[in-house]
mmCIF file of C-alpha atoms in Angstrom:
data_model
loop_
_atom_site.group_PDB
_atom_site.id
_atom_site.type_symbol
_atom_site.label_atom_id
_atom_site.label_comp_id
_atom_site.label_asym_id
_atom_site.label_seq_id
_atom_site.Cartn_x
_atom_site.Cartn_y
_atom_site.Cartn_z
ATOM 1 C CA ALA A 1 26.253 -8.911 2.197
ATOM 2 C CA TYR A 2 23.009 -10.561 3.303
ATOM 3 C CA SER A 3 22.895 -13.676 1.125
ATOM 4 C CA SER A 4 20.701 -16.559 2.177
ATOM 5 C CA SER A 5 21.952 -19.647 3.978
ATOM 6 C CA SER A 6 21.216 -21.705 0.865
ATOM 7 C CA GLY A 7 23.996 -19.886 -0.966
ATOM 8 C CA SER A 8 21.700 -17.845 -3.181
ATOM 9 C CA SER A 9 22.881 -14.323 -3.955
ATOM 10 C CA GLU A 10 19.308 -13.049 -3.552
ATOM 11 C CA TRP A 11 18.202 -12.337 0.002
ATOM 12 C CA ASN A 12 14.846 -13.921 0.808
ATOM 13 C CA HIS A 13 12.464 -12.366 3.331
ATOM 14 C CA ASN A 14 10.667 -15.598 4.257
ATOM 15 C CA GLU A 15 13.864 -17.580 4.563
ATOM 16 C CA ALA A 16 15.402 -14.965 6.851
ATOM 17 C CA ALA A 17 12.296 -14.989 9.048
ATOM 18 C CA VAL A 18 12.291 -18.781 9.369
ATOM 19 C CA GLN A 19 16.016 -18.882 10.200
ATOM 20 C CA GLN A 20 15.715 -16.180 12.857
ATOM 21 C CA CYS A 21 12.673 -17.916 14.329
ATOM 22 C CA LYS A 22 14.681 -21.103 14.700
ATOM 23 C CA GLU A 23 17.473 -19.192 16.410
ATOM 24 C CA PHE A 24 14.896 -18.021 18.942
ATOM 25 C CA ASN A 25 13.815 -21.652 19.387
ATOM 26 C CA CYS A 26 10.280 -20.702 18.387
ATOM 27 C CA PRO A 27 8.019 -22.829 16.118
ATOM 28 C CA SER A 28 8.424 -21.661 12.522
ATOM 29 C CA GLU A 29 5.941 -23.898 10.688
ATOM 30 C CA SER A 30 3.276 -21.185 10.395
ATOM 31 C CA LEU A 31 5.581 -18.490 9.020
ATOM 32 C CA GLU A 32 5.254 -19.420 5.353
ATOM 33 C CA LYS A 33 1.506 -18.765 5.443
ATOM 34 C CA ALA A 34 1.710 -15.718 7.700
ATOM 35 C CA LEU A 35 0.961 -12.287 6.286
ATOM 36 C CA PRO A 36 4.095 -10.153 5.763
ATOM 37 C CA SER A 37 3.185 -7.791 8.608
ATOM 38 C CA SER A 38 3.382 -10.695 11.060
ATOM 39 C CA LYS A 39 7.070 -11.327 10.376
ATOM 40 C CA MET A 40 8.487 -7.918 9.468
ATOM 41 C CA LEU A 41 9.971 -7.411 12.943
ATOM 42 C CA LEU A 42 11.478 -10.889 12.927
ATOM 43 C CA THR A 43 13.100 -10.246 9.556
ATOM 44 C CA SER A 44 14.422 -6.868 10.698
ATOM 45 C CA VAL A 45 16.091 -8.474 13.699
ATOM 46 C CA SER A 46 17.656 -11.016 11.345
ATOM 47 C CA LEU A 47 19.148 -8.172 9.278
ATOM 48 C CA LEU A 48 20.485 -6.437 12.382
ATOM 49 C CA ASN A 49 22.104 -9.669 13.539
ATOM 50 C CA GLY A 50 23.666 -9.910 10.075
ATOM 51 C CA GLY A 51 25.405 -6.552 10.503
ATOM 52 C CA LEU A 52 23.008 -4.171 8.752
ATOM 53 C CA ALA A 53 23.514 -1.284 11.196
ATOM 54 C CA GLU A 54 27.303 -1.539 10.952
ATOM 55 C CA HIS A 55 27.121 -1.694 7.167
ATOM 56 C CA VAL A 56 24.971 1.445 6.995
ATOM 57 C CA GLN A 57 27.099 3.298 9.544
ATOM 58 C CA ALA A 58 30.177 2.682 7.412
ATOM 59 C CA LEU A 59 28.482 4.626 4.628
ATOM 60 C CA LYS A 60 28.330 7.730 6.907
ATOM 61 C CA PRO A 61 24.801 8.657 5.807
ATOM 62 C CA ASP A 62 23.157 11.990 6.593
ATOM 63 C CA MET A 63 19.785 10.334 6.951
ATOM 64 C CA VAL A 64 17.952 7.040 6.648
ATOM 65 C CA LEU A 65 14.981 7.096 4.276
ATOM 66 C CA CYS A 66 12.772 4.031 4.659
ATOM 67 C CA ASP A 67 9.240 2.689 4.450
ATOM 68 C CA ALA A 68 7.241 2.813 7.665
ATOM 69 C CA PHE A 69 5.972 -0.692 6.847
ATOM 70 C CA PHE A 70 9.352 -2.305 7.580
ATOM 71 C CA PRO A 71 11.103 -1.763 10.965
ATOM 72 C CA ALA A 72 14.708 -2.300 9.821
ATOM 73 C CA GLY A 73 15.311 1.220 8.499
ATOM 74 C CA SER A 74 14.021 3.112 11.522
ATOM 75 C CA LEU A 75 15.823 0.715 13.881
ATOM 76 C CA VAL A 76 19.113 1.292 12.057
ATOM 77 C CA SER A 77 18.531 5.043 12.247
ATOM 78 C CA GLU A 78 18.089 4.845 16.008
ATOM 79 C CA ILE A 79 21.106 2.582 16.466
ATOM 80 C CA ILE A 80 23.564 4.725 14.476
ATOM 81 C CA GLY A 81 22.068 8.064 15.525
ATOM 82 C CA VAL A 82 21.107 9.760 12.268
ATOM 83 C CA PRO A 83 17.766 11.366 11.327
ATOM 84 C CA CYS A 84 15.098 9.082 9.920
ATOM 85 C CA VAL A 85 12.504 9.940 7.275
ATOM 86 C CA THR A 86 9.750 7.381 6.824
ATOM 87 C CA SER A 87 7.393 6.884 3.918
ATOM 88 C CA CYS A 88 3.848 5.972 4.970
ATOM 89 C CA SER A 89 2.487 4.218 1.898
ATOM 90 C CA SER A 90 -0.595 3.053 3.796
ATOM 91 C CA HIS A 91 -3.223 4.641 6.029
ATOM 92 C CA PHE A 92 -1.635 6.439 8.995
ATOM 93 C CA PHE A 93 -2.600 4.436 12.069
ATOM 94 C CA GLY A 94 -3.240 6.352 15.270
ATOM 95 C CA ARG A 95 -2.447 4.747 18.610
ATOM 96 C CA GLU A 96 -5.936 3.369 19.206
ATOM 97 C CA GLU A 97 -6.120 1.937 15.675
ATOM 98 C CA ARG A 98 -2.744 0.252 16.111
ATOM 99 C CA ASP A 99 -3.801 -1.383 19.349
ATOM 100 C CA ARG A 100 -7.108 -2.548 17.892
ATOM 101 C CA ILE A 101 -5.915 -3.817 14.513
ATOM 102 C CA MET A 102 -2.318 -4.880 15.186
ATOM 103 C CA GLY A 103 -2.241 -5.563 18.888
ATOM 104 C CA PHE A 104 -2.155 -9.298 18.118
ATOM 105 C CA LEU A 105 1.442 -8.907 16.946
ATOM 106 C CA ARG A 106 2.513 -8.491 20.574
ATOM 107 C CA ASP A 107 1.324 -12.022 21.367
ATOM 108 C CA LEU A 108 3.495 -13.799 18.768
ATOM 109 C CA ASP A 109 6.308 -15.576 20.589
ATOM 110 C CA TYR A 110 8.954 -14.686 18.013
ATOM 111 C CA ASN A 111 7.976 -11.018 18.198
ATOM 112 C CA GLN A 112 8.349 -11.119 21.978
ATOM 113 C CA GLU A 113 11.834 -12.606 21.541
ATOM 114 C CA SER A 114 12.646 -9.901 18.973
ATOM 115 C CA CYS A 115 11.628 -7.131 21.373
ATOM 116 C CA THR A 116 13.703 -8.683 24.146
ATOM 117 C CA LEU A 117 16.765 -8.807 21.877
ATOM 118 C CA LEU A 118 16.329 -5.162 20.818
ATOM 119 C CA GLU A 119 16.144 -4.098 24.459
ATOM 120 C CA LYS A 120 19.161 -6.094 25.608
ATOM 121 C CA LYS A 121 21.454 -5.557 22.625
ATOM 122 C CA TYR A 122 20.583 -2.012 21.539
ATOM 123 C CA GLY A 123 18.651 -0.484 24.433
ATOM 124 C CA ILE A 124 15.608 0.000 22.187
ATOM 125 C CA SER A 125 12.175 -0.429 23.734
ATOM 126 C CA TYR A 126 10.043 -1.611 20.825
ATOM 127 C CA ASP A 127 6.303 -2.289 20.633
ATOM 128 C CA ALA A 128 5.523 -5.122 18.216
ATOM 129 C CA ALA A 129 2.181 -3.473 17.403
ATOM 130 C CA ASP A 130 4.240 -0.756 15.662
ATOM 131 C CA THR A 131 5.730 -3.239 13.185
ATOM 132 C CA PHE A 132 3.648 -1.750 10.363
ATOM 133 C CA CYS A 133 3.827 1.794 11.765
ATOM 134 C CA ASN A 134 7.444 2.861 12.182
ATOM 135 C CA TYR A 135 6.702 6.568 11.992
ATOM 136 C CA SER A 136 9.582 9.007 12.352
ATOM 137 C CA ASP A 137 9.498 12.688 13.287
ATOM 138 C CA TYR A 138 9.289 13.345 9.552
ATOM 139 C CA THR A 139 6.757 10.960 8.013
ATOM 140 C CA ILE A 140 5.701 11.348 4.388
ATOM 141 C CA CYS A 141 2.044 10.602 3.639
ATOM 142 C CA TRP A 142 1.255 10.056 -0.042
ATOM 143 C CA THR A 143 -2.205 11.575 0.030
ATOM 144 C CA VAL A 144 -4.032 14.706 1.181
ATOM 145 C CA PRO A 145 -5.441 15.550 4.639
ATOM 146 C CA GLN A 146 -9.003 15.273 3.350
ATOM 147 C CA PHE A 147 -8.514 11.562 2.729
ATOM 148 C CA ASP A 148 -6.380 10.394 5.665
ATOM 149 C CA THR A 149 -8.080 12.088 8.610
ATOM 150 C CA SER A 150 -6.010 10.121 11.133
ATOM 151 C CA ALA A 151 -2.824 11.561 9.654
ATOM 152 C CA GLU A 152 -4.426 15.014 9.569
ATOM 153 C CA THR A 153 -5.224 14.779 13.296
ATOM 154 C CA ASN A 154 -1.640 13.767 14.011
ATOM 155 C CA SER A 155 -0.238 16.634 11.940
ATOM 156 C CA ILE A 156 -2.281 19.098 14.005
ATOM 157 C CA GLN A 157 -1.338 17.615 17.373
ATOM 158 C CA ARG A 158 2.308 17.074 16.480
ATOM 159 C CA PRO A 159 4.151 18.294 13.340
ATOM 160 C CA GLN A 160 5.129 14.767 12.328
ATOM 161 C CA VAL A 161 3.107 14.060 9.186
ATOM 162 C CA HIS A 162 3.953 15.821 5.929
ATOM 163 C CA PHE A 163 1.452 15.424 3.088
ATOM 164 C CA TRP A 164 3.250 15.051 -0.234
ATOM 165 C CA GLY A 165 0.149 14.072 -2.211
ATOM 166 C CA ALA A 166 -0.164 11.157 -4.623
ATOM 167 C CA CYS A 167 3.138 9.689 -5.845
ATOM 168 C CA TRP A 168 2.751 10.631 -9.472
ATOM 169 C CA PRO A 169 5.338 11.367 -12.195
ATOM 170 C CA ALA A 170 5.584 15.040 -13.066
ATOM 171 C CA ASP A 171 5.535 14.319 -16.802
ATOM 172 C CA ILE A 172 2.984 11.504 -16.925
ATOM 173 C CA GLU A 173 0.840 13.302 -19.514
ATOM 174 C CA ALA A 174 3.793 13.519 -21.887
ATOM 175 C CA LYS A 175 4.618 9.872 -21.280
ATOM 176 C CA GLN A 176 1.052 8.849 -22.062
ATOM 177 C CA GLN A 177 1.284 10.113 -25.622
ATOM 178 C CA GLY A 178 1.861 7.150 -27.893
ATOM 179 C CA LEU A 179 2.091 4.765 -24.954
ATOM 180 C CA ASP A 180 0.925 1.226 -25.679
ATOM 181 C CA GLU A 181 1.572 -1.060 -22.727
ATOM 182 C CA VAL A 182 1.219 -4.679 -23.826
ATOM 183 C CA ARG A 183 1.447 -7.080 -20.909
ATOM 184 C CA GLY A 184 0.035 -10.561 -21.158
ATOM 185 C CA GLY A 185 -2.187 -9.622 -24.072
ATOM 186 C CA PHE A 186 -3.326 -6.268 -22.652
ATOM 187 C CA SER A 187 -3.127 -3.240 -24.945
ATOM 188 C CA LEU A 188 -3.672 0.277 -23.648
ATOM 189 C CA THR A 189 -4.199 1.478 -27.215
ATOM 190 C CA ALA A 190 -7.045 -1.007 -27.689
ATOM 191 C CA LEU A 191 -8.649 0.151 -24.439
ATOM 192 C CA LYS A 192 -8.400 3.791 -25.532
ATOM 193 C CA GLN A 193 -10.118 2.904 -28.785
ATOM 194 C CA ARG A 194 -12.984 1.208 -26.945
ATOM 195 C CA LYS A 195 -13.374 4.340 -24.819
ATOM 196 C CA VAL A 196 -13.510 6.493 -27.960
ATOM 197 C CA GLU A 197 -16.219 4.188 -29.339
ATOM 198 C CA GLY A 198 -18.345 4.859 -26.269
ATOM 199 C CA ASP A 199 -17.753 1.776 -24.118
ATOM 200 C CA THR A 200 -18.267 1.939 -20.360
ATOM 201 C CA ILE A 201 -14.928 0.853 -18.880
ATOM 202 C CA LEU A 202 -14.982 -1.265 -15.707
ATOM 203 C CA TYR A 203 -11.565 -1.932 -14.207
ATOM 204 C CA CYS A 204 -10.875 -4.422 -11.413
ATOM 205 C CA SER A 205 -7.690 -5.098 -9.492
ATOM 206 C CA MET A 206 -7.557 -6.794 -6.106
ATOM 207 C CA GLY A 207 -3.932 -5.853 -5.417
ATOM 208 C CA THR A 208 -0.543 -7.507 -5.458
ATOM 209 C CA LEU A 209 -0.827 -9.427 -2.170
ATOM 210 C CA LEU A 210 -4.097 -11.238 -2.827
ATOM 211 C CA GLY A 211 -3.378 -14.289 -4.926
ATOM 212 C CA SER A 212 0.349 -14.245 -4.168
ATOM 213 C CA ASN A 213 0.157 -15.071 -0.462
ATOM 214 C CA PRO A 214 -1.104 -18.593 0.357
ATOM 215 C CA ASP A 215 -3.054 -17.323 3.363
ATOM 216 C CA ALA A 216 -4.700 -14.382 1.564
ATOM 217 C CA ALA A 217 -8.287 -14.402 0.357
ATOM 218 C CA ASP A 218 -8.885 -15.750 -3.160
ATOM 219 C CA SER A 219 -10.086 -13.029 -5.565
ATOM 220 C CA THR A 220 -11.908 -15.497 -7.845
ATOM 221 C CA PRO A 221 -15.440 -14.704 -6.565
ATOM 222 C CA VAL A 222 -14.960 -11.060 -7.531
ATOM 223 C CA PHE A 223 -13.456 -11.799 -10.959
ATOM 224 C CA SER A 224 -15.961 -14.541 -11.808
ATOM 225 C CA ASN A 225 -19.000 -12.508 -10.846
ATOM 226 C CA LEU A 226 -17.802 -9.526 -12.868
ATOM 227 C CA ILE A 227 -17.332 -11.755 -15.920
ATOM 228 C CA GLN A 228 -20.790 -13.245 -15.385
ATOM 229 C CA LEU A 229 -22.325 -9.786 -15.108
ATOM 230 C CA TYR A 230 -20.516 -7.906 -17.860
ATOM 231 C CA GLY A 231 -18.931 -10.501 -20.141
ATOM 232 C CA GLY A 232 -20.484 -10.063 -23.575
ATOM 233 C CA LYS A 233 -22.489 -6.980 -22.526
ATOM 234 C CA PRO A 234 -22.726 -4.450 -25.401
ATOM 235 C CA LYS A 235 -20.827 -1.157 -25.122
ATOM 236 C CA THR A 236 -18.985 -2.391 -22.025
ATOM 237 C CA THR A 237 -15.355 -3.367 -21.532
ATOM 238 C CA LEU A 238 -14.181 -5.206 -18.421
ATOM 239 C CA VAL A 239 -10.469 -5.008 -17.539
ATOM 240 C CA LEU A 240 -9.117 -7.483 -14.981
ATOM 241 C CA SER A 241 -5.615 -7.150 -13.513
ATOM 242 C CA VAL A 242 -5.130 -10.460 -11.697
ATOM 243 C CA GLY A 243 -1.528 -10.487 -10.460
ATOM 244 C CA LYS A 244 1.506 -12.493 -11.433
ATOM 245 C CA LYS A 245 0.641 -15.655 -9.471
ATOM 246 C CA TYR A 246 -3.098 -15.934 -10.038
ATOM 247 C CA ASP A 247 -4.262 -19.225 -11.597
ATOM 248 C CA LEU A 248 -6.056 -18.153 -14.775
ATOM 249 C CA LYS A 249 -7.658 -21.595 -15.099
ATOM 250 C CA LYS A 250 -10.073 -20.577 -12.339
ATOM 251 C CA LEU A 251 -11.801 -18.232 -14.805
ATOM 252 C CA GLY A 252 -12.371 -20.814 -17.532
ATOM 253 C CA LYS A 253 -10.708 -21.486 -20.861
ATOM 254 C CA LYS A 254 -12.573 -18.949 -22.989
ATOM 255 C CA LEU A 255 -13.508 -15.423 -22.000
ATOM 256 C CA PRO A 256 -15.924 -13.059 -23.780
ATOM 257 C CA CYS A 257 -14.238 -10.731 -26.268
ATOM 258 C CA ASN A 258 -15.049 -7.634 -24.192
ATOM 259 C CA VAL A 259 -13.036 -8.919 -21.224
ATOM 260 C CA MET A 260 -9.397 -7.796 -21.166
ATOM 261 C CA ILE A 261 -7.349 -9.793 -18.657
ATOM 262 C CA ALA A 262 -3.677 -9.332 -17.758
ATOM 263 C CA ARG A 263 -1.190 -10.077 -15.005
ATOM 264 C CA SER A 264 -0.597 -6.321 -14.665
ATOM 265 C CA VAL A 265 -1.657 -3.135 -16.416
ATOM 266 C CA PRO A 266 -0.417 0.488 -16.413
ATOM 267 C CA GLN A 267 -2.905 1.326 -13.678
ATOM 268 C CA LYS A 268 -2.513 5.112 -13.646
ATOM 269 C CA GLN A 269 -3.390 5.288 -17.339
ATOM 270 C CA VAL A 270 -6.203 2.718 -17.106
ATOM 271 C CA LEU A 271 -7.812 4.651 -14.254
ATOM 272 C CA GLU A 272 -7.928 7.743 -16.445
ATOM 273 C CA LEU A 273 -10.144 5.778 -18.852
ATOM 274 C CA ALA A 274 -12.179 3.787 -16.327
ATOM 275 C CA ASP A 275 -15.727 4.695 -15.317
ATOM 276 C CA VAL A 276 -15.658 2.515 -12.201
ATOM 277 C CA PHE A 277 -12.740 0.927 -10.331
ATOM 278 C CA ILE A 278 -13.482 -2.287 -8.403
ATOM 279 C CA THR A 279 -10.667 -2.436 -5.873
ATOM 280 C CA HIS A 280 -9.457 -4.019 -2.641
ATOM 281 C CA ALA A 281 -8.980 -0.425 -1.435
ATOM 282 C CA GLY A 282 -5.233 -0.547 -0.910
ATOM 283 C CA SER A 283 -3.826 2.920 -0.225
ATOM 284 C CA ASN A 284 -1.884 3.274 -3.480
ATOM 285 C CA SER A 285 -4.821 2.125 -5.604
ATOM 286 C CA VAL A 286 -7.296 4.399 -3.847
ATOM 287 C CA ASN A 287 -5.083 7.477 -4.106
ATOM 288 C CA GLU A 288 -4.410 6.807 -7.786
ATOM 289 C CA ALA A 289 -8.163 6.523 -8.415
ATOM 290 C CA LEU A 290 -8.827 9.758 -6.528
ATOM 291 C CA PHE A 291 -6.083 11.469 -8.538
ATOM 292 C CA GLN A 292 -7.819 10.418 -11.751
ATOM 293 C CA GLY A 293 -11.320 11.206 -10.485
ATOM 294 C CA CYS A 294 -12.494 7.613 -10.869
ATOM 295 C CA GLY A 295 -15.409 6.377 -8.743
ATOM 296 C CA MET A 296 -14.840 3.173 -6.803
ATOM 297 C CA VAL A 297 -16.534 0.035 -5.548
ATOM 298 C CA CYS A 298 -14.325 -1.137 -2.695
ATOM 299 C CA VAL A 299 -13.994 -4.765 -1.613
ATOM 300 C CA PRO A 300 -11.735 -4.498 1.465
ATOM 301 C CA VAL A 301 -10.079 -7.641 2.772
ATOM 302 C CA PHE A 302 -7.917 -6.679 5.768
ATOM 303 C CA GLY A 303 -6.036 -3.959 7.630
ATOM 304 C CA SER A 304 -6.044 -0.422 6.273
ATOM 305 C CA GLN A 305 -8.212 -1.487 3.325
ATOM 306 C CA LEU A 306 -11.294 -1.411 5.559
ATOM 307 C CA ILE A 307 -10.441 2.100 6.764
ATOM 308 C CA ASN A 308 -9.748 3.305 3.209
ATOM 309 C CA ALA A 309 -13.012 1.840 1.915
ATOM 310 C CA LYS A 310 -15.067 3.578 4.594
ATOM 311 C CA GLN A 311 -13.344 6.877 3.863
ATOM 312 C CA VAL A 312 -13.985 6.540 0.124
ATOM 313 C CA GLN A 313 -17.681 6.153 0.901
ATOM 314 C CA ALA A 314 -17.625 8.973 3.473
ATOM 315 C CA LEU A 315 -16.205 11.305 0.809
ATOM 316 C CA ASP A 316 -18.930 10.068 -1.601
ATOM 317 C CA CYS A 317 -16.242 8.941 -4.070
ATOM 318 C CA GLY A 318 -17.566 5.396 -4.120
ATOM 319 C CA LEU A 319 -19.196 2.605 -2.148
ATOM 320 C CA PHE A 320 -17.887 -0.424 -0.308
ATOM 321 C CA ILE A 321 -19.050 -3.972 0.222
ATOM 322 C CA SER A 322 -18.857 -4.784 3.909
ATOM 323 C CA ASN A 323 -16.553 -7.531 5.108
ATOM 324 C CA PRO A 324 -18.664 -9.753 7.406
ATOM 325 C CA ASP A 325 -15.614 -11.215 9.178
ATOM 326 C CA LYS A 326 -15.429 -9.498 12.566
ATOM 327 C CA SER A 327 -11.714 -10.299 12.800
ATOM 328 C CA GLY A 328 -11.138 -7.807 9.992
ATOM 329 C CA PHE A 329 -9.057 -10.266 7.979
ATOM 330 C CA CYS A 330 -11.734 -11.844 5.763
ATOM 331 C CA LYS A 331 -10.676 -15.346 6.812
ATOM 332 C CA GLN A 332 -13.784 -16.863 5.227
ATOM 333 C CA GLY A 333 -12.842 -15.591 1.782
ATOM 334 C CA LEU A 334 -14.788 -13.340 -0.581
ATOM 335 C CA SER A 335 -17.916 -15.425 -1.076
ATOM 336 C CA HIS A 336 -19.963 -12.551 0.384
ATOM 337 C CA VAL A 337 -19.146 -10.511 -2.754
ATOM 338 C CA THR A 338 -22.121 -11.722 -4.783
ATOM 339 C CA SER A 339 -22.995 -10.734 -8.330
ATOM 340 C CA THR A 340 -26.147 -9.034 -7.023
ATOM 341 C CA GLU A 341 -24.174 -6.909 -4.576
ATOM 342 C CA LEU A 342 -21.511 -6.032 -7.149
ATOM 343 C CA LYS A 343 -24.052 -4.958 -9.768
ATOM 344 C CA LYS A 344 -25.982 -2.857 -7.262
ATOM 345 C CA LYS A 345 -22.880 -0.969 -6.154
ATOM 346 C CA ILE A 346 -21.471 -0.512 -9.663
ATOM 347 C CA ASP A 347 -24.812 0.782 -10.990
ATOM 348 C CA GLU A 348 -25.062 3.256 -8.128
ATOM 349 C CA VAL A 349 -21.558 4.629 -8.788
ATOM 350 C CA LEU A 350 -22.208 4.892 -12.531
ATOM 351 C CA ARG A 351 -25.459 6.822 -12.321
ATOM 352 C CA SER A 352 -24.794 9.171 -9.381
ATOM 353 C CA LYS A 353 -24.061 12.742 -10.520
ATOM 354 C CA GLU A 354 -23.361 13.758 -6.907
ATOM 355 C CA ARG A 355 -20.725 11.055 -6.618
ATOM 356 C CA ALA A 356 -19.127 12.141 -9.886
ATOM 357 C CA ALA A 357 -18.924 15.692 -8.545
ATOM 358 C CA ALA A 358 -17.330 14.447 -5.310
ATOM 359 C CA CYS A 359 -14.727 12.514 -7.310
ATOM 360 C CA GLU A 360 -13.940 15.633 -9.310
ATOM 361 C CA HIS A 361 -13.566 17.627 -6.080
ATOM 362 C CA MET A 362 -11.071 15.146 -4.605
ATOM 363 C CA GLN A 363 -9.242 14.961 -7.914
ATOM 364 C CA THR A 364 -8.710 18.724 -7.731
ATOM 365 C CA LYS A 365 -7.378 18.395 -4.168
ATOM 366 C CA LEU A 366 -4.841 15.706 -5.087
ATOM 367 C CA GLN A 367 -3.733 17.328 -8.318
ATOM 368 C CA SER A 368 -3.241 20.654 -6.537
ATOM 369 C CA ARG A 369 -0.995 18.925 -3.989
ATOM 370 C CA HIS A 370 0.920 17.345 -6.856
ATOM 371 C CA ALA A 371 2.680 20.669 -7.515
ATOM 372 C CA PHE A 372 4.074 20.644 -3.952
ATOM 373 C CA LEU A 373 5.627 17.198 -4.459
ATOM 374 C CA HIS A 374 7.592 18.278 -7.502
ATOM 375 C CA GLN A 375 8.361 21.888 -6.568
ATOM 376 C CA ARG A 376 8.839 22.221 -2.803
ATOM 377 C CA ALA A 377 8.964 18.821 -1.087
ATOM 378 C CA MET A 378 12.710 18.301 -1.509
ATOM 379 C CA ASN A 379 13.523 21.711 -0.075
ATOM 380 C CA GLU A 380 11.322 21.024 2.937
ATOM 381 C CA LEU A 381 13.050 17.683 3.451
ATOM 382 C CA ALA A 382 16.503 19.266 3.175
ATOM 383 C CA SER A 383 15.561 21.865 5.792
ATOM 384 C CA TYR A 384 14.428 19.106 8.139
ATOM 385 C CA ILE A 385 17.702 17.187 7.777
ATOM 386 C CA ILE A 386 19.828 20.306 8.336
ATOM 387 C CA ALA A 387 17.831 21.158 11.452
ATOM 388 C CA SER A 388 18.102 17.574 12.705
ATOM 389 C CA GLU A 389 21.858 17.589 12.162
ATOM 390 C CA SER A 390 22.119 20.708 14.273
ATOM 391 C CA ASP A 391 20.009 19.155 17.039
ATOM 392 C CA THR A 392 22.170 16.017 17.119
ATOM 393 C CA SER A 393 25.546 17.756 16.755
ATOM 394 C CA SER A 394 26.630 16.296 20.083
ATOM 395 C CA LYS A 395 26.706 12.890 18.395
ATOM 396 C CA GLY A 396 29.074 14.160 15.744
ATOM 397 C CA PRO A 397 28.462 15.846 12.378
ATOM 398 C CA HIS A 398 27.183 13.821 9.433
ATOM 399 C CA HIS A 399 28.547 16.264 6.847
ATOM 400 C CA TRP A 400 25.225 17.007 5.164
ATOM 401 C CA LYS A 401 25.835 18.180 1.596
ATOM 402 C CA GLY A 402 22.234 19.132 0.767
ATOM 403 C CA ILE A 403 20.073 18.029 -2.145
#
């Protein structure tokens, strides 16, 4: 229903943003390099203009379940008048944090045009700084209150946030038995064997966005310095997950035999084996590491990563390397992540018994919450929808059938 103008059957986020920008008569040249958060509102307006709300309304849904990162779902919910449940897969941004970190989104001309259209066409007063934070009255946070203190504060002041814990399969232990994920030369079985033989396992992933977005910071300084430090080191294995678009030529033609490099790895299982996780501190990665009790060295690049990294250190579950860019977007790249700084932080995480105990404490917190996700979360959600249907009965019943 939402095919691209080029005739492709696959809808393209960037293409939709550029087309909508042109319809607003706004310059679109910078959109290709813009971070996704800068154009999410623009793309959502494009979908609404393409009939998304009408298409969803025809389905007669009882609720709209959507990611808080993308405005389209919550906007459709408001337009058609059904309850909205949002999934907050990032840090929960309070009002002051939104203004400070994402206030710049209000100044983008195409976002201003988008807000004007929403007001005139749908009567929705929208703040572009909320583009990444479309929180509904029932917002799922995939962590525990001890980690996301901003969400915890909100849940006390207003019963909006519901902590479901880490998004983790109920039967992951059973699935791990006999599992050998081979992706781009990476073997989980081989890594398990190295762990059995006493190797220290260092795992590094800088996330899916870095290396795939032309305007994102290049992860090469981190990867190269780790290889320089630990490549060929006895009783040490270095695992690098570099992403599907990273140019492997940047790391040289031949790597030491103790370096395992892949486009992607089964991260949950690798973190169970790892002694230290070198990470960009994205919310999913951090929560998975906490769930597995793995200490971290955080290299935040932008947005919620900086907040996550500071909280990891505050909980004594790891350390972070400060981003010197005052803009918070690391526009000068990752050259500040030197081999000296990396080694210092990694050594500190490896040898600290207090930090290991803190990781174990947070692991217990997340794993305890895991039972709620698989035993009671759906019932709580069903109760919310039934109550919401009753509150909005004046708009007509949605014929909720339960879960």
